[in-house]
Coordinates of C-alpha atoms in Angstrom, one line a residue:
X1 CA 3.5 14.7 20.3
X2 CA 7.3 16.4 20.4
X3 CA 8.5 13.9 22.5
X4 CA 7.7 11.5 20.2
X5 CA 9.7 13.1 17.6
X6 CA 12.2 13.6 19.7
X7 CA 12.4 10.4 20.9
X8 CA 12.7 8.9 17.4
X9 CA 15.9 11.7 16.8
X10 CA 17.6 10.6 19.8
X11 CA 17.6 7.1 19.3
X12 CA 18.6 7.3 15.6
X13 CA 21.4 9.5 16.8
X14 CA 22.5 7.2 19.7
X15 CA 22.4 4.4 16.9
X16 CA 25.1 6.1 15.8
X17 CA 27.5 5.2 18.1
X18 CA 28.8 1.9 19.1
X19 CA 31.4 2.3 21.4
X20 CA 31.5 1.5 24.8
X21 CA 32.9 4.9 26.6
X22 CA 29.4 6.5 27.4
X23 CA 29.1 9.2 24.9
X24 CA 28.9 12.7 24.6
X25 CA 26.8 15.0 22.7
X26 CA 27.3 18.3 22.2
X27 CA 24.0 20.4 22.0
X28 CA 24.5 23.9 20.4
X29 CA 20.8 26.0 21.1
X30 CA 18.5 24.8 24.1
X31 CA 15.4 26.0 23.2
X32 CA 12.2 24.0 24.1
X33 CA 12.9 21.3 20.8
X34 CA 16.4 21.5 22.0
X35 CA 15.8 21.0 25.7
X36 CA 13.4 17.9 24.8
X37 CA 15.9 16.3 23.0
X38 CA 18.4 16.5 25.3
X39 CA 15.8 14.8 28.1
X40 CA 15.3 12.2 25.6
X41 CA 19.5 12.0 25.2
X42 CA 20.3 11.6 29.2
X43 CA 17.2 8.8 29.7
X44 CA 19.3 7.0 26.9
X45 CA 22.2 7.3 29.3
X46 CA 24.3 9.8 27.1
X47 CA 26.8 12.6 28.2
X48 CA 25.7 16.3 27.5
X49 CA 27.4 19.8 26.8
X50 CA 24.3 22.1 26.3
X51 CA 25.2 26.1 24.8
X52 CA 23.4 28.5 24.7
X53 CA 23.7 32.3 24.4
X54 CA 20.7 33.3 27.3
X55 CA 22.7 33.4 30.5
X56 CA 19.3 32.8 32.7
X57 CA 18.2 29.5 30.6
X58 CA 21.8 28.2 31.3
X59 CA 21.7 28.7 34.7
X60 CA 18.5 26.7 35.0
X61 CA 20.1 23.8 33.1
X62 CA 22.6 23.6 35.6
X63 CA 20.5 23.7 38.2
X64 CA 18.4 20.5 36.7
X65 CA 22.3 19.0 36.5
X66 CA 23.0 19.5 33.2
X67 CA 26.6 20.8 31.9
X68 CA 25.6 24.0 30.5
X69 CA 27.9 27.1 28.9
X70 CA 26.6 30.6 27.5
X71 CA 27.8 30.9 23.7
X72 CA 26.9 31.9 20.5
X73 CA 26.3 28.8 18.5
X74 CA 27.5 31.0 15.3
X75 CA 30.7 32.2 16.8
X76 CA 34.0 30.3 15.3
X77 CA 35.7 30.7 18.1
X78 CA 33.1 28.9 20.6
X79 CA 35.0 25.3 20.1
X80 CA 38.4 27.1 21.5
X81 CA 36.6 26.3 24.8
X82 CA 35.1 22.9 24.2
X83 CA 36.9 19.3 24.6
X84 CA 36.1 18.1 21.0
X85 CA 38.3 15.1 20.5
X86 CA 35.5 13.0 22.9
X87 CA 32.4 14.3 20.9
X88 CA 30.2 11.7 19.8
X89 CA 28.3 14.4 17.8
X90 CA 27.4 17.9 17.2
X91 CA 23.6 18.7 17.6
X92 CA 23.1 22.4 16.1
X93 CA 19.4 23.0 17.1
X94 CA 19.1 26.7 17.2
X95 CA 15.7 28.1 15.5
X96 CA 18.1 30.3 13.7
X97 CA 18.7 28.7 10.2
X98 CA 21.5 31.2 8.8
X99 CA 23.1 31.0 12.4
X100 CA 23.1 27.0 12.4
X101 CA 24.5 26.7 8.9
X102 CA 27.5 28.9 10.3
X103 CA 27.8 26.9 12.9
X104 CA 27.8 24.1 10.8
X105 CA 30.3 25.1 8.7
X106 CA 32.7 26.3 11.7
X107 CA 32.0 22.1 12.8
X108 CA 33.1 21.4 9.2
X109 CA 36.4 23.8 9.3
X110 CA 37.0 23.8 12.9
X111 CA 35.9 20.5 14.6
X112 CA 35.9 17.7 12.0
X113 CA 34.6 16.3 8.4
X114 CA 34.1 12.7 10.3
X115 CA 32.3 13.8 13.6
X116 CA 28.3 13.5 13.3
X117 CA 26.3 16.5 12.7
X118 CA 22.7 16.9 13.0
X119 CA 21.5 20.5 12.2
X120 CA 17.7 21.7 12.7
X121 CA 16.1 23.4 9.3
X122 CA 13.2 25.3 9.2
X123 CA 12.0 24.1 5.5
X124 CA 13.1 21.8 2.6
X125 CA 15.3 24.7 0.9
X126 CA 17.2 25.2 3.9
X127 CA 17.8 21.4 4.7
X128 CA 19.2 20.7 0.9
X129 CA 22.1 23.7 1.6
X130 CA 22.9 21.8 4.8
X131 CA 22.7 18.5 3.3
X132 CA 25.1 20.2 0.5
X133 CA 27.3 21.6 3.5
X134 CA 28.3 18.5 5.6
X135 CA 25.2 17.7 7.4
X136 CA 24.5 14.3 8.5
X137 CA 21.2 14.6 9.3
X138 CA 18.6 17.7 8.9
X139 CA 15.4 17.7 10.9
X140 CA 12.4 20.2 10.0
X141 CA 10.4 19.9 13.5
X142 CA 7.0 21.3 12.2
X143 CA 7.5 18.1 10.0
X144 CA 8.5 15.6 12.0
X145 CA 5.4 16.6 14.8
X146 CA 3.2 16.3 11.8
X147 CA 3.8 12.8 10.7
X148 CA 4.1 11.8 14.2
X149 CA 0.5 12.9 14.7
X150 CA -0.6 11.6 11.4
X151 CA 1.4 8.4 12.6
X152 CA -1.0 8.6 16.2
X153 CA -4.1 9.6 14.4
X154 CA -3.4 6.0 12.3
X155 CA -2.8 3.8 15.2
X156 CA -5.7 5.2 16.7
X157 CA -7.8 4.7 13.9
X158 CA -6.9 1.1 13.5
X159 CA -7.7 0.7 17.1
X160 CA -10.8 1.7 16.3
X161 CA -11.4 -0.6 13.9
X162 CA -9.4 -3.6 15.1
X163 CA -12.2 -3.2 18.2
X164 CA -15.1 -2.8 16.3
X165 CA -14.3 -5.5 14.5
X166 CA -14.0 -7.3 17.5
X167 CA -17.1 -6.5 18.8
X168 CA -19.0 -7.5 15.5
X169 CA -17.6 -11.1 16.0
X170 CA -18.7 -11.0 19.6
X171 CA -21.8 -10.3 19.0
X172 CA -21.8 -12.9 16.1
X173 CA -20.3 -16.2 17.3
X174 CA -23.1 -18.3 17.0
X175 CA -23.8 -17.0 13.4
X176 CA -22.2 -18.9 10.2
X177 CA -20.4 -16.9 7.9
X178 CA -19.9 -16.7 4.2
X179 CA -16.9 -14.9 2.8
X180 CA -17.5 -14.3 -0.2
X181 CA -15.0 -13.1 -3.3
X182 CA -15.7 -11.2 -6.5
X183 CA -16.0 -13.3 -9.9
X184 CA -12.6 -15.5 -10.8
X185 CA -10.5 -14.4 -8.1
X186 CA -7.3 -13.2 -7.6
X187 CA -4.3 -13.8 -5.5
X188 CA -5.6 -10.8 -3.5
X189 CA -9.0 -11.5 -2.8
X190 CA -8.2 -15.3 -1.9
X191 CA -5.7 -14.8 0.2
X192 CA -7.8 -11.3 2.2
X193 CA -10.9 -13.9 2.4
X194 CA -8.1 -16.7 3.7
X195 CA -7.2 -14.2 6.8
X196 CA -11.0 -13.2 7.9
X197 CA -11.3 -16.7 8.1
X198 CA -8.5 -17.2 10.8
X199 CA -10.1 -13.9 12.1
X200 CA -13.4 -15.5 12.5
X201 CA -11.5 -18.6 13.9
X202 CA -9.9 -17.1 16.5
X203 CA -13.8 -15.8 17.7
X204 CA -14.8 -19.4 17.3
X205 CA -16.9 -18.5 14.2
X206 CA -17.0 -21.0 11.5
X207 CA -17.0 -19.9 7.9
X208 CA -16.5 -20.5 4.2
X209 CA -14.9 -19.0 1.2
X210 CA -17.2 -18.9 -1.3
X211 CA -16.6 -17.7 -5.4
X212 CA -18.1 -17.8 -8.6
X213 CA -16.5 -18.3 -12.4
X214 CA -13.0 -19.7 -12.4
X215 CA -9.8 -19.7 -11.2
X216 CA -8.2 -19.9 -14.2
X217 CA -4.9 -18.2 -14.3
X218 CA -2.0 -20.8 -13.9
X219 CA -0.6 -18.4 -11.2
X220 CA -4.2 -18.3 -9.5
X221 CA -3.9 -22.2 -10.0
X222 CA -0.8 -22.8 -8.5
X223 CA -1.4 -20.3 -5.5
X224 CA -4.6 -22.2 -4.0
X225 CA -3.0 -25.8 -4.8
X226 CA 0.4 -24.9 -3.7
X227 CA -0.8 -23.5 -0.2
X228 CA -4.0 -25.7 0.5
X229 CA -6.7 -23.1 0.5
X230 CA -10.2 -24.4 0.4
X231 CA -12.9 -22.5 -1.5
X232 CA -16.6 -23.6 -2.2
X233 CA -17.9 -22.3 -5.9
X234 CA -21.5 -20.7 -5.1
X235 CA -22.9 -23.1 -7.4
X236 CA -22.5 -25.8 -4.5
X237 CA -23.7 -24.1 -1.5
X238 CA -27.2 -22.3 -0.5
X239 CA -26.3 -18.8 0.9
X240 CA -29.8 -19.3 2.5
X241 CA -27.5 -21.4 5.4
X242 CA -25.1 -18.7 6.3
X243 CA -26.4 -16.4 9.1
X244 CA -24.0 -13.4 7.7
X245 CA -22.5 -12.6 4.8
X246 CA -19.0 -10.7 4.1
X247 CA -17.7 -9.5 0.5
X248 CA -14.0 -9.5 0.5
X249 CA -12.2 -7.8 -2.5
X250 CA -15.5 -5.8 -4.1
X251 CA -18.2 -3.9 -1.9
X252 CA -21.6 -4.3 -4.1
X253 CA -23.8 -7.6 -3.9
X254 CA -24.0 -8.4 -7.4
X255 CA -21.4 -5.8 -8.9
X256 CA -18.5 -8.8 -10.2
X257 CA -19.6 -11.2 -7.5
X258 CA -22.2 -14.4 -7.2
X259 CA -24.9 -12.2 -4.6
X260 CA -28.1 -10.8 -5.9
X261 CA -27.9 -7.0 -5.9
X262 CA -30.5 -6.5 -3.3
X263 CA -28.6 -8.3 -0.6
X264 CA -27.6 -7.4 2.5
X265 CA -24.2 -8.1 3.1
X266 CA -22.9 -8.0 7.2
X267 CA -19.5 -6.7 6.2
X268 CA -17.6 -5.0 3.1
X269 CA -13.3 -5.0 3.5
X270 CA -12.0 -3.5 0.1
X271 CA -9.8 -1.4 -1.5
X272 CA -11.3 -0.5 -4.9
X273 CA -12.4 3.0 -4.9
X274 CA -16.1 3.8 -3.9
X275 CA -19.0 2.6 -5.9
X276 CA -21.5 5.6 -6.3
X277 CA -23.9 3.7 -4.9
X278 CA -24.4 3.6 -0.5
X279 CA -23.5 1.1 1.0
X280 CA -25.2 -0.3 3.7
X281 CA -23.4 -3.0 6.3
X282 CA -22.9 -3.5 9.5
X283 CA -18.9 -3.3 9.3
X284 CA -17.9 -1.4 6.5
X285 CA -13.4 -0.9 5.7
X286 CA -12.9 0.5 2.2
X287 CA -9.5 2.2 1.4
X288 CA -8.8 3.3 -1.7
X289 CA -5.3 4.2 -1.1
X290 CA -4.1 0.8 -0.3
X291 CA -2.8 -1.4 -3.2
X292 CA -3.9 -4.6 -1.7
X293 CA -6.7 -5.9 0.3
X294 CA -4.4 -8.1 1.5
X295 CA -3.1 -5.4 3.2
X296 CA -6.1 -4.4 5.4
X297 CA -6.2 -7.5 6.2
X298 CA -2.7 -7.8 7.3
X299 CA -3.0 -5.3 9.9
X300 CA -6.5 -6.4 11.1
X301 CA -4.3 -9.6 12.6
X302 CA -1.4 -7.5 13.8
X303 CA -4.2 -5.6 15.8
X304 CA -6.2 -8.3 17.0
X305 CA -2.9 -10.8 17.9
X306 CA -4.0 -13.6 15.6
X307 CA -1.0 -16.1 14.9
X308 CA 0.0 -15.9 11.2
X309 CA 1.3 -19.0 10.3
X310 CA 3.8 -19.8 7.2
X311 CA 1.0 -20.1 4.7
X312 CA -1.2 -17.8 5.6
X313 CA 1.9 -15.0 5.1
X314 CA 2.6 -16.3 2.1
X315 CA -0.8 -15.9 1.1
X316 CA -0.8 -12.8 1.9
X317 CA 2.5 -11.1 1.0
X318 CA 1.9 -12.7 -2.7
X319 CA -1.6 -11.2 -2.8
X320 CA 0.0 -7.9 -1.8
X321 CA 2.8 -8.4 -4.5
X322 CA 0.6 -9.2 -7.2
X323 CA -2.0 -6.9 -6.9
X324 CA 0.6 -3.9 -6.6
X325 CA 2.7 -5.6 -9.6
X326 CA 5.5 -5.8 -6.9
X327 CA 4.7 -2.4 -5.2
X328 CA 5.0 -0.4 -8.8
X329 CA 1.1 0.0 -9.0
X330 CA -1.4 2.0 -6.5
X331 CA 1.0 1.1 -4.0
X332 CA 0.8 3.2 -0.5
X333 CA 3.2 3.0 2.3
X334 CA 1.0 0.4 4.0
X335 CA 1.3 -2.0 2.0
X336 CA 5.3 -1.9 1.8
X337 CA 4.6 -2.1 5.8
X338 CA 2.8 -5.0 5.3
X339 CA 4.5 -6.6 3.3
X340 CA 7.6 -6.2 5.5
X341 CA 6.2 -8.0 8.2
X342 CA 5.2 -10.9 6.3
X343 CA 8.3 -10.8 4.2
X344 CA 10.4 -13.3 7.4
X345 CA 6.9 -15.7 8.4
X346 CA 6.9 -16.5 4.7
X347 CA 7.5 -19.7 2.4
X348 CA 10.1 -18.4 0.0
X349 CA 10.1 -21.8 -1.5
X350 CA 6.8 -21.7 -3.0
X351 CA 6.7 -18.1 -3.4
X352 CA 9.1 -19.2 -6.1
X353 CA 7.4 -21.6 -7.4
X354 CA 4.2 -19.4 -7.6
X355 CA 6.6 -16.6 -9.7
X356 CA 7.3 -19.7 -12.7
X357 CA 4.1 -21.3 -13.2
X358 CA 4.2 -22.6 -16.7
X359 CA 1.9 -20.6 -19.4
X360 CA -1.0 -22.3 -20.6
X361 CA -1.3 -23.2 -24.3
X362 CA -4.7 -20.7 -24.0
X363 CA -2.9 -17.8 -22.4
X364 CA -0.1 -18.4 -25.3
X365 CA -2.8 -18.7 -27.8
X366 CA -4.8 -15.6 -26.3
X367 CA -1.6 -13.1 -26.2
X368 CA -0.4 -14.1 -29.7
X369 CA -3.9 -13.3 -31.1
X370 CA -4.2 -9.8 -29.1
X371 CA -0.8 -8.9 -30.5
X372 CA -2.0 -10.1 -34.2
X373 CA -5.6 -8.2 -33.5
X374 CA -4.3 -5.1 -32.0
X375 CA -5.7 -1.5 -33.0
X376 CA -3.4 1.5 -32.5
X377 CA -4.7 4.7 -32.3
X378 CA -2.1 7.4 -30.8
X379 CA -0.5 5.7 -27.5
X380 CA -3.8 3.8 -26.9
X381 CA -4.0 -0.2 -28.2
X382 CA -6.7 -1.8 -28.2
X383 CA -7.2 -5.9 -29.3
X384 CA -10.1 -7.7 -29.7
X385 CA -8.9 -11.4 -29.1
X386 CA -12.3 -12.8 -30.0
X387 CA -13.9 -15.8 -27.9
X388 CA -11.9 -16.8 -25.0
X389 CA -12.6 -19.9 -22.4
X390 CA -10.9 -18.1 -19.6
X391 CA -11.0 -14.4 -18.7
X392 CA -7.8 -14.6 -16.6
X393 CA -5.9 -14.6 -20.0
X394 CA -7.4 -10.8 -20.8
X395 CA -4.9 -9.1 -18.0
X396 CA -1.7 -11.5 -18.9
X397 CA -2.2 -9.8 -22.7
X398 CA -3.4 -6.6 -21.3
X399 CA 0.5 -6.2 -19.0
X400 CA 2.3 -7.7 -21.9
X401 CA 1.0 -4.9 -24.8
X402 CA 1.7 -2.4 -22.5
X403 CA 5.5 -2.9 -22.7
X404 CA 4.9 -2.3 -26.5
X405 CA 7.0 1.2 -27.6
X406 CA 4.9 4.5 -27.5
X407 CA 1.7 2.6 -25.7
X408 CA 0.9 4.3 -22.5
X409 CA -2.6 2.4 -22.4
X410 CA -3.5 -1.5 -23.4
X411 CA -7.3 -2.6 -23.9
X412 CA -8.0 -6.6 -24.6
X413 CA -11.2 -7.9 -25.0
X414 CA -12.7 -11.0 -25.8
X415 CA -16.4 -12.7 -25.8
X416 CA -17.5 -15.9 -23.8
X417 CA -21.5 -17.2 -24.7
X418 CA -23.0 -14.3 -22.1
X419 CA -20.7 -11.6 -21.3
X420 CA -17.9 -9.0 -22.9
X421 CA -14.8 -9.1 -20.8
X422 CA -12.7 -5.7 -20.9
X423 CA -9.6 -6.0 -19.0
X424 CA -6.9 -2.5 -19.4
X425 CA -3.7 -1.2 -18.2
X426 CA -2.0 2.1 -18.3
X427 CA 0.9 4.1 -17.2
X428 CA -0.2 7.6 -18.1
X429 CA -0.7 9.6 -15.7
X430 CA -3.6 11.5 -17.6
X431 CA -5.3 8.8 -17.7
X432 CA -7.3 7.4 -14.8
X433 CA -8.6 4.0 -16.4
X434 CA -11.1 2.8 -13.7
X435 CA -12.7 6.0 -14.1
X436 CA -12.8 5.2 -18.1
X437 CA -14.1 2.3 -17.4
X438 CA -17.0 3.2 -15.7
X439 CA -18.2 6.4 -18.3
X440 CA -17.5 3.9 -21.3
X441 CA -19.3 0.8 -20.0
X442 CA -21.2 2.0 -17.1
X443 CA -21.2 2.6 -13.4
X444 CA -22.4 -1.1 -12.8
X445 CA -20.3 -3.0 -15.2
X446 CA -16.5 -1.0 -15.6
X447 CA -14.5 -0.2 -12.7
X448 CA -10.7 -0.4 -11.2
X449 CA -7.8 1.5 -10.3
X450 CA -6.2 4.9 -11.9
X451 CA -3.9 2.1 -13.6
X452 CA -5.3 -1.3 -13.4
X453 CA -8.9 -1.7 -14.6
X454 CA -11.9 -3.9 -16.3
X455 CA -15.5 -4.0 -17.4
X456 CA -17.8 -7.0 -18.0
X457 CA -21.1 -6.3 -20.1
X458 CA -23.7 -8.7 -20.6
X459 CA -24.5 -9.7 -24.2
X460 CA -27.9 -9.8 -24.2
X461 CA -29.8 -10.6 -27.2
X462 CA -27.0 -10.8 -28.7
X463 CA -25.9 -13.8 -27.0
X464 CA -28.2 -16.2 -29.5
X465 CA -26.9 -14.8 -32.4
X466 CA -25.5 -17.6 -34.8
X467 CA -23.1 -15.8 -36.6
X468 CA -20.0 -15.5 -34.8
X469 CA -17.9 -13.3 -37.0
X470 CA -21.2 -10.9 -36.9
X471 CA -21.3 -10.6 -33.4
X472 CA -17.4 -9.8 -33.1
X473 CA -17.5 -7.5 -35.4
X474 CA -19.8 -5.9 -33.6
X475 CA -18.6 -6.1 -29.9
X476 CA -15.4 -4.9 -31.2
X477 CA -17.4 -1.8 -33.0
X478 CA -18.9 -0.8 -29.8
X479 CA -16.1 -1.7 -27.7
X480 CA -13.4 0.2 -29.4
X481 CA -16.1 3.2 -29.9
X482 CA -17.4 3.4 -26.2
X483 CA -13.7 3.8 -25.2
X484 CA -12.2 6.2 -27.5
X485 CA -15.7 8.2 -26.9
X486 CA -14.9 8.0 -22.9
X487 CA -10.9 9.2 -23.6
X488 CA -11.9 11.8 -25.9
X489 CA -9.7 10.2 -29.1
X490 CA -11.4 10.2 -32.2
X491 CA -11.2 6.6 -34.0
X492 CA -9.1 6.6 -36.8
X493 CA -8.2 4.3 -39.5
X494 CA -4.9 3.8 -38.2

């Protein structure tokens, strides 16, 4: 695993220079991280002056052909001795930290402020005083072996499941499958469903991408028109003639998506956090740490070598985008990763285009009535916008109120003839709103992330009441009560 760190220090220090004389490197401390790196520095074809103050470990470096001296990397007078005008760098490596910062500061006083100086720290304290004293670059090795391993134990993990993956479509190439997406989907879940369909392609495995509700917002519009994606509302097909089924974007049949609760579903790829409930598939990728599906998916066809074509990254790298609200939301270092690789395959064209749809006179009409209806009690807003034709509208208002001075949380709701649609933001970090969700309106209906979340509850008997301005009345009572109740804010009359 020290190699590997090594290996990533010597090439960003060979980086560094770009002449053509061959180089030279001056190494000051040769013990075993020092001795690696200087392996790692002659395989990339560099010249070498190795000191060290053991005579014996000298010797030995000579003997493997090395130019070697005994000296104290601490002593000013060490560089007396040393050819410094052809240095290409200093390397201070020592695993004495008050020795190397006086050996940094003798390069400093001595050598040069220009010449490049990497000097080995053995924690963050000690790396900002070099940083503050000249260094150019400060390595912690405990550190760097660490994420190198965490690095390794990643790539082996999506090995892992880049061929289990694999083998599930082996052993299912005959079978049909259904992709399906929670309710009114997003960018996010279109665009992860529109990659495990090439997935399933490249296995020869046919499949649909099937969703329930609308796709109503004029971004979600312009997104599947702009780039061509087929989807079949599960009104139109029989999921009796799939073979297997796959949720994409949600992980319970029934929870926010068109399959009865009892069934079983093949495979779950998502990135909402865990339901309480166990899950039971045959291929099961949840990560809650990821800001996109689209992500997961992203590196499913890096791993298995399936060509991503111009739309297809455009998809994705705008499902990525939206559902992190351009990486400042739940956003995890995969999906910057991700999104760098799709970033060049990408239309930037229509990625424009998808950023200035025109507003709709309903979203217009939906946001001025949330800001006319709003509730304030403390830094929590809350709006009742009444009935609405399209939920997509709720989050558009939900983003908007939160940009409102001293909010820190937004809540819209509004009514359609069956269900209560919640949709809430927030940028407090006390606050984790998915959580909220789900103690205000239950495990089954409320859900999200820390900062991004919703709830859908069912009317009821409700639903056949005749007076409208009664039943809004009430939804907004029990709304507005069930959430305070789960935030622990006593309503006022604010």
């Amino acid at each position: 695993m020290e190699v590997f760190s090594i290996n990533n220090v010597a090439k960003e220090i060979g980086a560094t220079d770009r002449s053509k004389v061959k180089p030279t490197y001056l190494i000051l401390g040769s013990g075993s991280f020092g001795f690696a790196l200087a392996k790692e520095l002659r395989e990339l074809d560099k010249e070498l002056i190795i000191v060290d103050k053991d005579s014996q470990k000298v010797e030995t470096l000579r003997e493997e052909a090395y130019e070697a001296m005994v000296g104290d990397v601490s002593d000013p007078n060490l560089f007396d001795n040393i050819n410094t005008k052809n240095l290409a760098g200093i390397l201070i490596l020592s695993s004495d930290p008050k020795a190397n910062k006086t050996a940094l500061n003798n390069v400093r006083n001595k050598v040069s402020q220009e010449i490049y100086c990497v000097v080995r720290a053995p924690d963050v304290i000690n790396m900002q005083e070099m940083e503050t004293m000249g260094a150019d670059l400060v390595i912690m090795p405990p550190r760097m072996v660490a994420k190198s391993l965490s690095r390794s134990l990643e790539r082996a993990e999506a090995m892992r499941r880049g061929n289990k993956l694999t083998q599930w479509f082996e052993a299912n190439k005959d079978k049909k499958l259904a992709i399906v997406v929670h309710d009114n989907p997003d960018p996010d879940a279109i665009s992860s469903a529109l990659a495990l369909q090439r997935i399933a392609t490249s296995f020869n495995v046919l499949s649909d991408i099937i969703y329930h509700g609308e796709i109503g917002h004029q971004e979600n519009k312009a997104f599947v028109n702009l780039l061509g994606i087929d989807l079949y509302r599960s009104e139109d097909v029989g999921f009796t003639s799939y073979e297997n089924l796959a949720l994409v974007d949600c992980s319970m049949p029934g929870a926010n998506n068109s399959l009865p609760p009892e069934t079983h579903v093949n495979m779950i790829i998502d990135h909402h956090p865990l339901p309480d409930a166990e899950l039971d598939a045959d291929f099961i990728d949840i990560r809650p740490n990821v800001g996109a599906s689209a992500t997961i998916l992203t590196k499913y066809l890096q791993e298995l070598n399936v060509d991503i074509d111009s739309e297809l990254a455009t998809a994705l790298l705008y499902g990525i985008r939206t559902d992190t609200l351009d990486f400042k939301r739940n956003t995890d270092s995969a999906d910057l990763s991700a999104a760098s690789y799709l970033y060049p395959l990408s239309d930037h064209d229509i990625l424009e285009q998808l950023e200035r749809p025109s507003m709709s006179i309903e979203t217009l009409d939906v946001l001025g009535e949330a800001i006319n209806s709003r509730q304030v009690i403390g830094s929590y807003l809350l709006s009742n916008v009444g009935s609405i034709r399209n939920r997509d509208t709720l989050p558009q208002a939900a983003d908007y109120l939160l940009n409102l001075e001293g909010i820190s949380t937004s809540i819209v709701f509004g009514v359609t003839d069956e269900k209560i649609y919640i949709s809430g933001r927030s940028n407090d970090i006390r606050v984790n709103l998915g959580d909220v969700m789900k103690r205000a309106f239950g495990e089954e209906a409320g859900g999200g992330h820390a900062t991004a979340a919703a709830a859908q509850i069912p009317l009821g008997v409700f639903s056949a009441s005749k007076d409208r301005q009664t039943l809004l009345r009430l939804v907004n009572e029990a709304v507005v009560k069930r959430f305070l109740s789960a935030v622990g804010v006593e309503e006022t009359d604010e």
